[in-house]
Amino acid sequence: MNPARREPLLWIQLLGLAALPLEALGLLLVLAGADPGLFPGFERVLAWALGAVAPAVLFWRLPPDLWSLLLLQVPLRARRPDQLRLSALQGALPLKLVAASGSLLLLPLLWWSDLAAGMAWAWSPLHASPRLVGLLVALPLLALMLWQWQQLVQVLWLFSRSAEQVEQTLPLSQSQAAELRLNLGLPLLLLPPLELPEPTSAVVGVDAAVAVEPEQPAEEHHSADLDAEVVEADDS
């Protein structure tokens, strides 16, 4: 079995799929706090560049650590060899390209949210705030959404790898994991691997009862032959 499926932290990261719509709603409410400025298109592109493109460049050089949840992470010294092997698989070029594409998706999301922000003006937590404040608060929201997108893509990628590919991958050293991955959070997270049953092929055994008549012993055949000979001798 792929060891990635035994890691509870990777399953927890899949919850980001449910958090992304809530963060998109938060972005809409934040941008609804003020009217668009004189150059709304330029403001949106600038906010996208700072909140999405700049983190994407950082994540390209330092992919988000698999064993980090922003506030907490697995200590480097406590990481198992399988965890370090999975970390080594993060350097695949197709994975990095798909993960970086999340920054492109954030531009139309930001653009639409800013256009539709007027509908949520009454519920904005930044009601009657300056436009600059709303844009500044939107930046960390964009970066957080990109972080979760990267983690979702990484987890799905690792779940799709074969067990043989993971076993043949050389694990990162602790120093490499510290230098080549973006490790955020306090090193206090320790979760044991899940005990999942190994997949086995179902074999159904059918017992066939066969009735075999027992053979008569050889002594009975010999005695019958002798009796027949005695009868013939008497008749003669």
PDB file of C-alpha atoms in Angstrom:
ATOM      1  CA  MET A   1       0.000   0.000   0.000  1.00  0.00           C
ATOM      2  CA  ASN A   2       1.125   3.544  -0.717  1.00  0.00           C
ATOM      3  CA  PRO A   3       2.505   4.863   2.603  1.00  0.00           C
ATOM      4  CA  ALA A   4       0.960   8.277   1.881  1.00  0.00           C
ATOM      5  CA  ARG A   5      -2.466   6.817   2.625  1.00  0.00           C
ATOM      6  CA  ARG A   6      -1.328   5.883   6.121  1.00  0.00           C
ATOM      7  CA  GLU A   7      -0.478   9.482   7.039  1.00  0.00           C
ATOM      8  CA  PRO A   8      -3.339  11.155   8.961  1.00  0.00           C
ATOM      9  CA  LEU A   9      -1.871  14.603   8.354  1.00  0.00           C
ATOM     10  CA  LEU A  10      -2.338  14.230   4.601  1.00  0.00           C
ATOM     11  CA  TRP A  11      -5.988  13.289   5.079  1.00  0.00           C
ATOM     12  CA  ILE A  12      -6.446  16.351   7.293  1.00  0.00           C
ATOM     13  CA  GLN A  13      -5.093  18.561   4.513  1.00  0.00           C
ATOM     14  CA  LEU A  14      -7.928  17.410   2.267  1.00  0.00           C
ATOM     15  CA  LEU A  15     -10.248  19.432   4.503  1.00  0.00           C
ATOM     16  CA  GLY A  16      -8.873  22.478   2.709  1.00  0.00           C
ATOM     17  CA  LEU A  17     -11.258  21.622  -0.105  1.00  0.00           C
ATOM     18  CA  ALA A  18     -14.130  22.586   2.203  1.00  0.00           C
ATOM     19  CA  ALA A  19     -12.322  25.671   3.521  1.00  0.00           C
ATOM     20  CA  LEU A  20     -11.655  27.240   0.113  1.00  0.00           C
ATOM     21  CA  PRO A  21     -15.297  28.340  -0.497  1.00  0.00           C
ATOM     22  CA  LEU A  22     -15.391  29.939   2.958  1.00  0.00           C
ATOM     23  CA  GLU A  23     -12.186  31.826   2.232  1.00  0.00           C
ATOM     24  CA  ALA A  24     -13.608  32.987  -1.104  1.00  0.00           C
ATOM     25  CA  LEU A  25     -16.653  34.287   0.780  1.00  0.00           C
ATOM     26  CA  GLY A  26     -14.343  36.063   3.214  1.00  0.00           C
ATOM     27  CA  LEU A  27     -12.559  37.692   0.279  1.00  0.00           C
ATOM     28  CA  LEU A  28     -15.893  38.956  -1.048  1.00  0.00           C
ATOM     29  CA  LEU A  29     -16.861  40.418   2.344  1.00  0.00           C
ATOM     30  CA  VAL A  30     -13.482  42.087   2.806  1.00  0.00           C
ATOM     31  CA  LEU A  31     -13.605  43.767  -0.587  1.00  0.00           C
ATOM     32  CA  ALA A  32     -17.172  44.932   0.085  1.00  0.00           C
ATOM     33  CA  GLY A  33     -15.996  47.310   2.798  1.00  0.00           C
ATOM     34  CA  ALA A  34     -15.159  50.155   0.419  1.00  0.00           C
ATOM     35  CA  ASP A  35     -16.069  51.419  -3.016  1.00  0.00           C
ATOM     36  CA  PRO A  36     -13.679  50.719  -5.913  1.00  0.00           C
ATOM     37  CA  GLY A  37     -10.995  53.325  -6.414  1.00  0.00           C
ATOM     38  CA  LEU A  38     -10.165  55.388  -9.474  1.00  0.00           C
ATOM     39  CA  PHE A  39      -8.298  52.520 -11.127  1.00  0.00           C
ATOM     40  CA  PRO A  40     -10.040  49.329  -9.957  1.00  0.00           C
ATOM     41  CA  GLY A  41      -8.480  47.143 -12.641  1.00  0.00           C
ATOM     42  CA  PHE A  42      -4.964  48.204 -11.717  1.00  0.00           C
ATOM     43  CA  GLU A  43      -5.741  47.722  -8.023  1.00  0.00           C
ATOM     44  CA  ARG A  44      -6.974  44.188  -8.633  1.00  0.00           C
ATOM     45  CA  VAL A  45      -3.948  43.212 -10.692  1.00  0.00           C
ATOM     46  CA  LEU A  46      -1.607  44.709  -8.097  1.00  0.00           C
ATOM     47  CA  ALA A  47      -3.360  42.879  -5.261  1.00  0.00           C
ATOM     48  CA  TRP A  48      -3.233  39.652  -7.263  1.00  0.00           C
ATOM     49  CA  ALA A  49       0.483  40.090  -7.957  1.00  0.00           C
ATOM     50  CA  LEU A  50       1.282  40.649  -4.283  1.00  0.00           C
ATOM     51  CA  GLY A  51      -1.141  38.110  -2.824  1.00  0.00           C
ATOM     52  CA  ALA A  52      -0.890  35.285  -5.381  1.00  0.00           C
ATOM     53  CA  VAL A  53       2.017  35.643  -7.804  1.00  0.00           C
ATOM     54  CA  ALA A  54       4.648  36.476  -5.186  1.00  0.00           C
ATOM     55  CA  PRO A  55       3.681  33.489  -2.973  1.00  0.00           C
ATOM     56  CA  ALA A  56       3.594  31.266  -6.076  1.00  0.00           C
ATOM     57  CA  VAL A  57       7.200  32.205  -6.850  1.00  0.00           C
ATOM     58  CA  LEU A  58       8.145  31.437  -3.245  1.00  0.00           C
ATOM     59  CA  PHE A  59       6.308  28.098  -3.334  1.00  0.00           C
ATOM     60  CA  TRP A  60       8.084  27.190  -6.573  1.00  0.00           C
ATOM     61  CA  ARG A  61      11.449  27.582  -4.890  1.00  0.00           C
ATOM     62  CA  LEU A  62      10.327  26.227  -1.507  1.00  0.00           C
ATOM     63  CA  PRO A  63       7.274  23.956  -1.815  1.00  0.00           C
ATOM     64  CA  PRO A  64       4.995  23.979   1.240  1.00  0.00           C
ATOM     65  CA  ASP A  65       6.064  21.270   3.626  1.00  0.00           C
ATOM     66  CA  LEU A  66       3.801  18.228   3.595  1.00  0.00           C
ATOM     67  CA  TRP A  67       3.971  17.942   7.361  1.00  0.00           C
ATOM     68  CA  SER A  68       3.009  21.522   8.180  1.00  0.00           C
ATOM     69  CA  LEU A  69      -0.415  22.976   8.998  1.00  0.00           C
ATOM     70  CA  LEU A  70       0.776  26.616   9.110  1.00  0.00           C
ATOM     71  CA  LEU A  71       0.554  26.837  12.901  1.00  0.00           C
ATOM     72  CA  LEU A  72       1.886  23.352  13.710  1.00  0.00           C
ATOM     73  CA  GLN A  73       4.302  20.978  12.036  1.00  0.00           C
ATOM     74  CA  VAL A  74       5.930  17.597  12.581  1.00  0.00           C
ATOM     75  CA  PRO A  75       9.425  18.065  14.079  1.00  0.00           C
ATOM     76  CA  LEU A  76      12.202  17.298  11.621  1.00  0.00           C
ATOM     77  CA  ARG A  77      13.901  14.883  13.997  1.00  0.00           C
ATOM     78  CA  ALA A  78      10.689  12.924  14.511  1.00  0.00           C
ATOM     79  CA  ARG A  79       9.932  12.341  10.842  1.00  0.00           C
ATOM     80  CA  ARG A  80       9.849   8.764   9.649  1.00  0.00           C
ATOM     81  CA  PRO A  81      11.714   7.529   6.543  1.00  0.00           C
ATOM     82  CA  ASP A  82       8.430   7.187   4.636  1.00  0.00           C
ATOM     83  CA  GLN A  83       7.606  10.817   5.387  1.00  0.00           C
ATOM     84  CA  LEU A  84      10.991  11.936   4.073  1.00  0.00           C
ATOM     85  CA  ARG A  85      10.485   9.839   0.922  1.00  0.00           C
ATOM     86  CA  LEU A  86       7.137  11.505   0.309  1.00  0.00           C
ATOM     87  CA  SER A  87       8.763  14.907   0.792  1.00  0.00           C
ATOM     88  CA  ALA A  88      11.303  14.005  -1.892  1.00  0.00           C
ATOM     89  CA  LEU A  89       8.472  13.432  -4.391  1.00  0.00           C
ATOM     90  CA  GLN A  90       7.422  17.092  -4.127  1.00  0.00           C
ATOM     91  CA  GLY A  91      10.110  18.112  -6.606  1.00  0.00           C
ATOM     92  CA  ALA A  92       8.370  16.592  -9.641  1.00  0.00           C
ATOM     93  CA  LEU A  93       7.942  19.181 -12.413  1.00  0.00           C
ATOM     94  CA  PRO A  94       4.315  18.275 -13.344  1.00  0.00           C
ATOM     95  CA  LEU A  95       3.328  18.644  -9.699  1.00  0.00           C
ATOM     96  CA  LYS A  96       4.976  22.056  -9.426  1.00  0.00           C
ATOM     97  CA  LEU A  97       3.288  23.275 -12.616  1.00  0.00           C
ATOM     98  CA  VAL A  98      -0.191  22.241 -11.488  1.00  0.00           C
ATOM     99  CA  ALA A  99       0.404  23.720  -8.041  1.00  0.00           C
ATOM    100  CA  ALA A 100       1.586  27.026  -9.511  1.00  0.00           C
ATOM    101  CA  SER A 101      -1.487  27.215 -11.763  1.00  0.00           C
ATOM    102  CA  GLY A 102      -3.546  28.028  -8.688  1.00  0.00           C
ATOM    103  CA  SER A 103      -2.240  31.594  -8.827  1.00  0.00           C
ATOM    104  CA  LEU A 104      -3.823  32.002 -12.273  1.00  0.00           C
ATOM    105  CA  LEU A 105      -7.190  30.875 -10.937  1.00  0.00           C
ATOM    106  CA  LEU A 106      -7.078  33.499  -8.209  1.00  0.00           C
ATOM    107  CA  LEU A 107      -7.073  36.416 -10.671  1.00  0.00           C
ATOM    108  CA  PRO A 108     -10.615  35.834 -12.059  1.00  0.00           C
ATOM    109  CA  LEU A 109     -11.788  35.012  -8.530  1.00  0.00           C
ATOM    110  CA  LEU A 110     -10.430  38.305  -7.205  1.00  0.00           C
ATOM    111  CA  TRP A 111     -11.816  40.212 -10.183  1.00  0.00           C
ATOM    112  CA  TRP A 112     -15.316  38.761  -9.810  1.00  0.00           C
ATOM    113  CA  SER A 113     -15.301  39.216  -6.020  1.00  0.00           C
ATOM    114  CA  ASP A 114     -14.447  42.884  -6.389  1.00  0.00           C
ATOM    115  CA  LEU A 115     -17.154  43.397  -9.001  1.00  0.00           C
ATOM    116  CA  ALA A 116     -19.800  41.654  -6.890  1.00  0.00           C
ATOM    117  CA  ALA A 117     -18.644  43.107  -3.572  1.00  0.00           C
ATOM    118  CA  GLY A 118     -21.372  45.738  -3.599  1.00  0.00           C
ATOM    119  CA  MET A 119     -24.005  43.076  -2.948  1.00  0.00           C
ATOM    120  CA  ALA A 120     -22.366  42.204   0.395  1.00  0.00           C
ATOM    121  CA  TRP A 121     -21.675  45.760   1.525  1.00  0.00           C
ATOM    122  CA  ALA A 122     -24.020  45.529   4.534  1.00  0.00           C
ATOM    123  CA  TRP A 123     -22.286  42.387   5.887  1.00  0.00           C
ATOM    124  CA  SER A 124     -18.687  43.456   5.429  1.00  0.00           C
ATOM    125  CA  PRO A 125     -16.528  43.397   8.609  1.00  0.00           C
ATOM    126  CA  LEU A 126     -14.624  46.370   7.153  1.00  0.00           C
ATOM    127  CA  HIS A 127     -17.732  48.476   6.673  1.00  0.00           C
ATOM    128  CA  ALA A 128     -16.873  52.056   5.591  1.00  0.00           C
ATOM    129  CA  SER A 129     -13.122  51.332   5.687  1.00  0.00           C
ATOM    130  CA  PRO A 130     -10.666  52.817   3.191  1.00  0.00           C
ATOM    131  CA  ARG A 131     -10.089  50.935  -0.027  1.00  0.00           C
ATOM    132  CA  LEU A 132      -6.441  50.355   0.879  1.00  0.00           C
ATOM    133  CA  VAL A 133      -7.410  48.537   4.075  1.00  0.00           C
ATOM    134  CA  GLY A 134      -9.644  46.117   2.192  1.00  0.00           C
ATOM    135  CA  LEU A 135      -6.930  45.368  -0.355  1.00  0.00           C
ATOM    136  CA  LEU A 136      -4.310  44.815   2.341  1.00  0.00           C
ATOM    137  CA  VAL A 137      -6.563  42.379   4.206  1.00  0.00           C
ATOM    138  CA  ALA A 138      -7.259  40.556   0.936  1.00  0.00           C
ATOM    139  CA  LEU A 139      -3.555  39.815   0.404  1.00  0.00           C
ATOM    140  CA  PRO A 140      -3.141  37.220   3.195  1.00  0.00           C
ATOM    141  CA  LEU A 141      -6.455  35.640   2.178  1.00  0.00           C
ATOM    142  CA  LEU A 142      -5.142  35.133  -1.347  1.00  0.00           C
ATOM    143  CA  ALA A 143      -1.873  33.700  -0.025  1.00  0.00           C
ATOM    144  CA  LEU A 144      -3.762  31.340   2.296  1.00  0.00           C
ATOM    145  CA  MET A 145      -5.949  30.093  -0.538  1.00  0.00           C
ATOM    146  CA  LEU A 146      -2.882  29.452  -2.668  1.00  0.00           C
ATOM    147  CA  TRP A 147      -1.218  27.588   0.209  1.00  0.00           C
ATOM    148  CA  GLN A 148      -4.226  25.295   0.586  1.00  0.00           C
ATOM    149  CA  TRP A 149      -4.436  24.784  -3.163  1.00  0.00           C
ATOM    150  CA  GLN A 150      -0.797  23.697  -3.185  1.00  0.00           C
ATOM    151  CA  GLN A 151      -1.361  21.262  -0.347  1.00  0.00           C
ATOM    152  CA  LEU A 152      -4.452  19.767  -1.994  1.00  0.00           C
ATOM    153  CA  VAL A 153      -2.600  19.212  -5.261  1.00  0.00           C
ATOM    154  CA  GLN A 154       0.365  17.680  -3.454  1.00  0.00           C
ATOM    155  CA  VAL A 155      -1.779  15.279  -1.434  1.00  0.00           C
ATOM    156  CA  LEU A 156      -3.749  14.091  -4.467  1.00  0.00           C
ATOM    157  CA  TRP A 157      -0.493  13.635  -6.375  1.00  0.00           C
ATOM    158  CA  LEU A 158       1.048  11.540  -3.610  1.00  0.00           C
ATOM    159  CA  PHE A 159      -2.083   9.429  -3.173  1.00  0.00           C
ATOM    160  CA  SER A 160      -1.912   8.522  -6.867  1.00  0.00           C
ATOM    161  CA  ARG A 161       1.694   7.255  -6.696  1.00  0.00           C
ATOM    162  CA  SER A 162       2.389   3.546  -6.525  1.00  0.00           C
ATOM    163  CA  ALA A 163       3.954   1.921  -3.492  1.00  0.00           C
ATOM    164  CA  GLU A 164       6.917   0.802  -5.629  1.00  0.00           C
ATOM    165  CA  GLN A 165       7.634   4.374  -6.731  1.00  0.00           C
ATOM    166  CA  VAL A 166       7.626   5.603  -3.150  1.00  0.00           C
ATOM    167  CA  GLU A 167       9.908   2.788  -2.000  1.00  0.00           C
ATOM    168  CA  GLN A 168      12.395   3.482  -4.804  1.00  0.00           C
ATOM    169  CA  THR A 169      12.597   7.193  -3.939  1.00  0.00           C
ATOM    170  CA  LEU A 170      15.582   8.264  -1.890  1.00  0.00           C
ATOM    171  CA  PRO A 171      14.422  10.025   1.297  1.00  0.00           C
ATOM    172  CA  LEU A 172      15.466  13.582   2.026  1.00  0.00           C
ATOM    173  CA  SER A 173      17.863  14.151   4.854  1.00  0.00           C
ATOM    174  CA  GLN A 174      16.757  16.310   7.753  1.00  0.00           C
ATOM    175  CA  SER A 175      18.967  19.158   6.566  1.00  0.00           C
ATOM    176  CA  GLN A 176      17.526  18.933   3.036  1.00  0.00           C
ATOM    177  CA  ALA A 177      13.980  18.924   4.397  1.00  0.00           C
ATOM    178  CA  ALA A 178      14.789  22.064   6.371  1.00  0.00           C
ATOM    179  CA  GLU A 179      16.428  23.895   3.446  1.00  0.00           C
ATOM    180  CA  LEU A 180      14.312  22.784   0.473  1.00  0.00           C
ATOM    181  CA  ARG A 181      10.823  22.945   2.001  1.00  0.00           C
ATOM    182  CA  LEU A 182       8.834  25.788   3.530  1.00  0.00           C
ATOM    183  CA  ASN A 183       8.427  24.629   7.122  1.00  0.00           C
ATOM    184  CA  LEU A 184       5.924  26.776   9.003  1.00  0.00           C
ATOM    185  CA  GLY A 185       4.481  26.211  12.456  1.00  0.00           C
ATOM    186  CA  LEU A 186       5.580  25.066  15.871  1.00  0.00           C
ATOM    187  CA  PRO A 187       7.253  21.619  15.885  1.00  0.00           C
ATOM    188  CA  LEU A 188       4.697  20.062  18.220  1.00  0.00           C
ATOM    189  CA  LEU A 189       2.660  17.864  15.892  1.00  0.00           C
ATOM    190  CA  LEU A 190       3.103  14.107  16.345  1.00  0.00           C
ATOM    191  CA  LEU A 191       0.558  11.766  14.778  1.00  0.00           C
ATOM    192  CA  PRO A 192       1.039   7.990  14.500  1.00  0.00           C
ATOM    193  CA  PRO A 193       0.416   6.335  11.122  1.00  0.00           C
ATOM    194  CA  LEU A 194      -2.981   4.858  10.430  1.00  0.00           C
ATOM    195  CA  GLU A 195      -3.361   1.105  10.733  1.00  0.00           C
ATOM    196  CA  LEU A 196      -5.062   0.290   7.446  1.00  0.00           C
ATOM    197  CA  PRO A 197      -5.593  -3.313   6.340  1.00  0.00           C
ATOM    198  CA  GLU A 198      -3.609  -4.467   3.343  1.00  0.00           C
ATOM    199  CA  PRO A 199      -5.780  -5.087   0.250  1.00  0.00           C
ATOM    200  CA  THR A 200      -6.097  -8.805  -0.427  1.00  0.00           C
ATOM    201  CA  SER A 201      -7.774 -10.650  -3.261  1.00  0.00           C
ATOM    202  CA  ALA A 202     -10.940 -12.418  -2.255  1.00  0.00           C
ATOM    203  CA  VAL A 203     -10.609 -16.150  -2.572  1.00  0.00           C
ATOM    204  CA  VAL A 204     -13.737 -18.167  -2.156  1.00  0.00           C
ATOM    205  CA  GLY A 205     -13.224 -21.817  -1.360  1.00  0.00           C
ATOM    206  CA  VAL A 206     -15.994 -24.239  -2.157  1.00  0.00           C
ATOM    207  CA  ASP A 207     -15.949 -27.606  -0.412  1.00  0.00           C
ATOM    208  CA  ALA A 208     -17.400 -30.350  -2.570  1.00  0.00           C
ATOM    209  CA  ALA A 209     -18.612 -33.418  -0.727  1.00  0.00           C
ATOM    210  CA  VAL A 210     -18.029 -36.507  -2.799  1.00  0.00           C
ATOM    211  CA  ALA A 211     -19.460 -39.807  -1.578  1.00  0.00           C
ATOM    212  CA  VAL A 212     -17.271 -42.752  -2.461  1.00  0.00           C
ATOM    213  CA  GLU A 213     -18.454 -46.255  -1.821  1.00  0.00           C
ATOM    214  CA  PRO A 214     -15.894 -48.190   0.184  1.00  0.00           C
ATOM    215  CA  GLU A 215     -14.202 -51.065  -1.569  1.00  0.00           C
ATOM    216  CA  GLN A 216     -14.727 -54.508  -0.131  1.00  0.00           C
ATOM    217  CA  PRO A 217     -11.673 -56.072   1.351  1.00  0.00           C
ATOM    218  CA  ALA A 218      -9.732 -58.618  -0.685  1.00  0.00           C
ATOM    219  CA  GLU A 219     -10.412 -61.326   1.893  1.00  0.00           C
ATOM    220  CA  GLU A 220     -14.125 -61.319   1.017  1.00  0.00           C
ATOM    221  CA  HIS A 221     -13.342 -61.892  -2.664  1.00  0.00           C
ATOM    222  CA  HIS A 222     -11.042 -64.794  -1.886  1.00  0.00           C
ATOM    223  CA  SER A 223     -13.581 -66.416   0.481  1.00  0.00           C
ATOM    224  CA  ALA A 224     -16.328 -66.140  -2.137  1.00  0.00           C
ATOM    225  CA  ASP A 225     -14.116 -67.828  -4.725  1.00  0.00           C
ATOM    226  CA  LEU A 226     -13.286 -70.689  -2.325  1.00  0.00           C
ATOM    227  CA  ASP A 227     -16.974 -71.255  -1.526  1.00  0.00           C
ATOM    228  CA  ALA A 228     -17.780 -71.512  -5.213  1.00  0.00           C
ATOM    229  CA  GLU A 229     -15.043 -74.096  -5.755  1.00  0.00           C
ATOM    230  CA  VAL A 230     -16.293 -76.195  -2.806  1.00  0.00           C
ATOM    231  CA  VAL A 231     -19.857 -76.228  -4.185  1.00  0.00           C
ATOM    232  CA  GLU A 232     -18.641 -77.340  -7.610  1.00  0.00           C
ATOM    233  CA  ALA A 233     -16.581 -80.160  -6.022  1.00  0.00           C
ATOM    234  CA  ASP A 234     -19.616 -81.459  -4.084  1.00  0.00           C
ATOM    235  CA  ASP A 235     -21.804 -81.498  -7.200  1.00  0.00           C
ATOM    236  CA  SER A 236     -19.276 -83.488  -9.068  1.00  0.00           C
TER     237      SER A 236
END
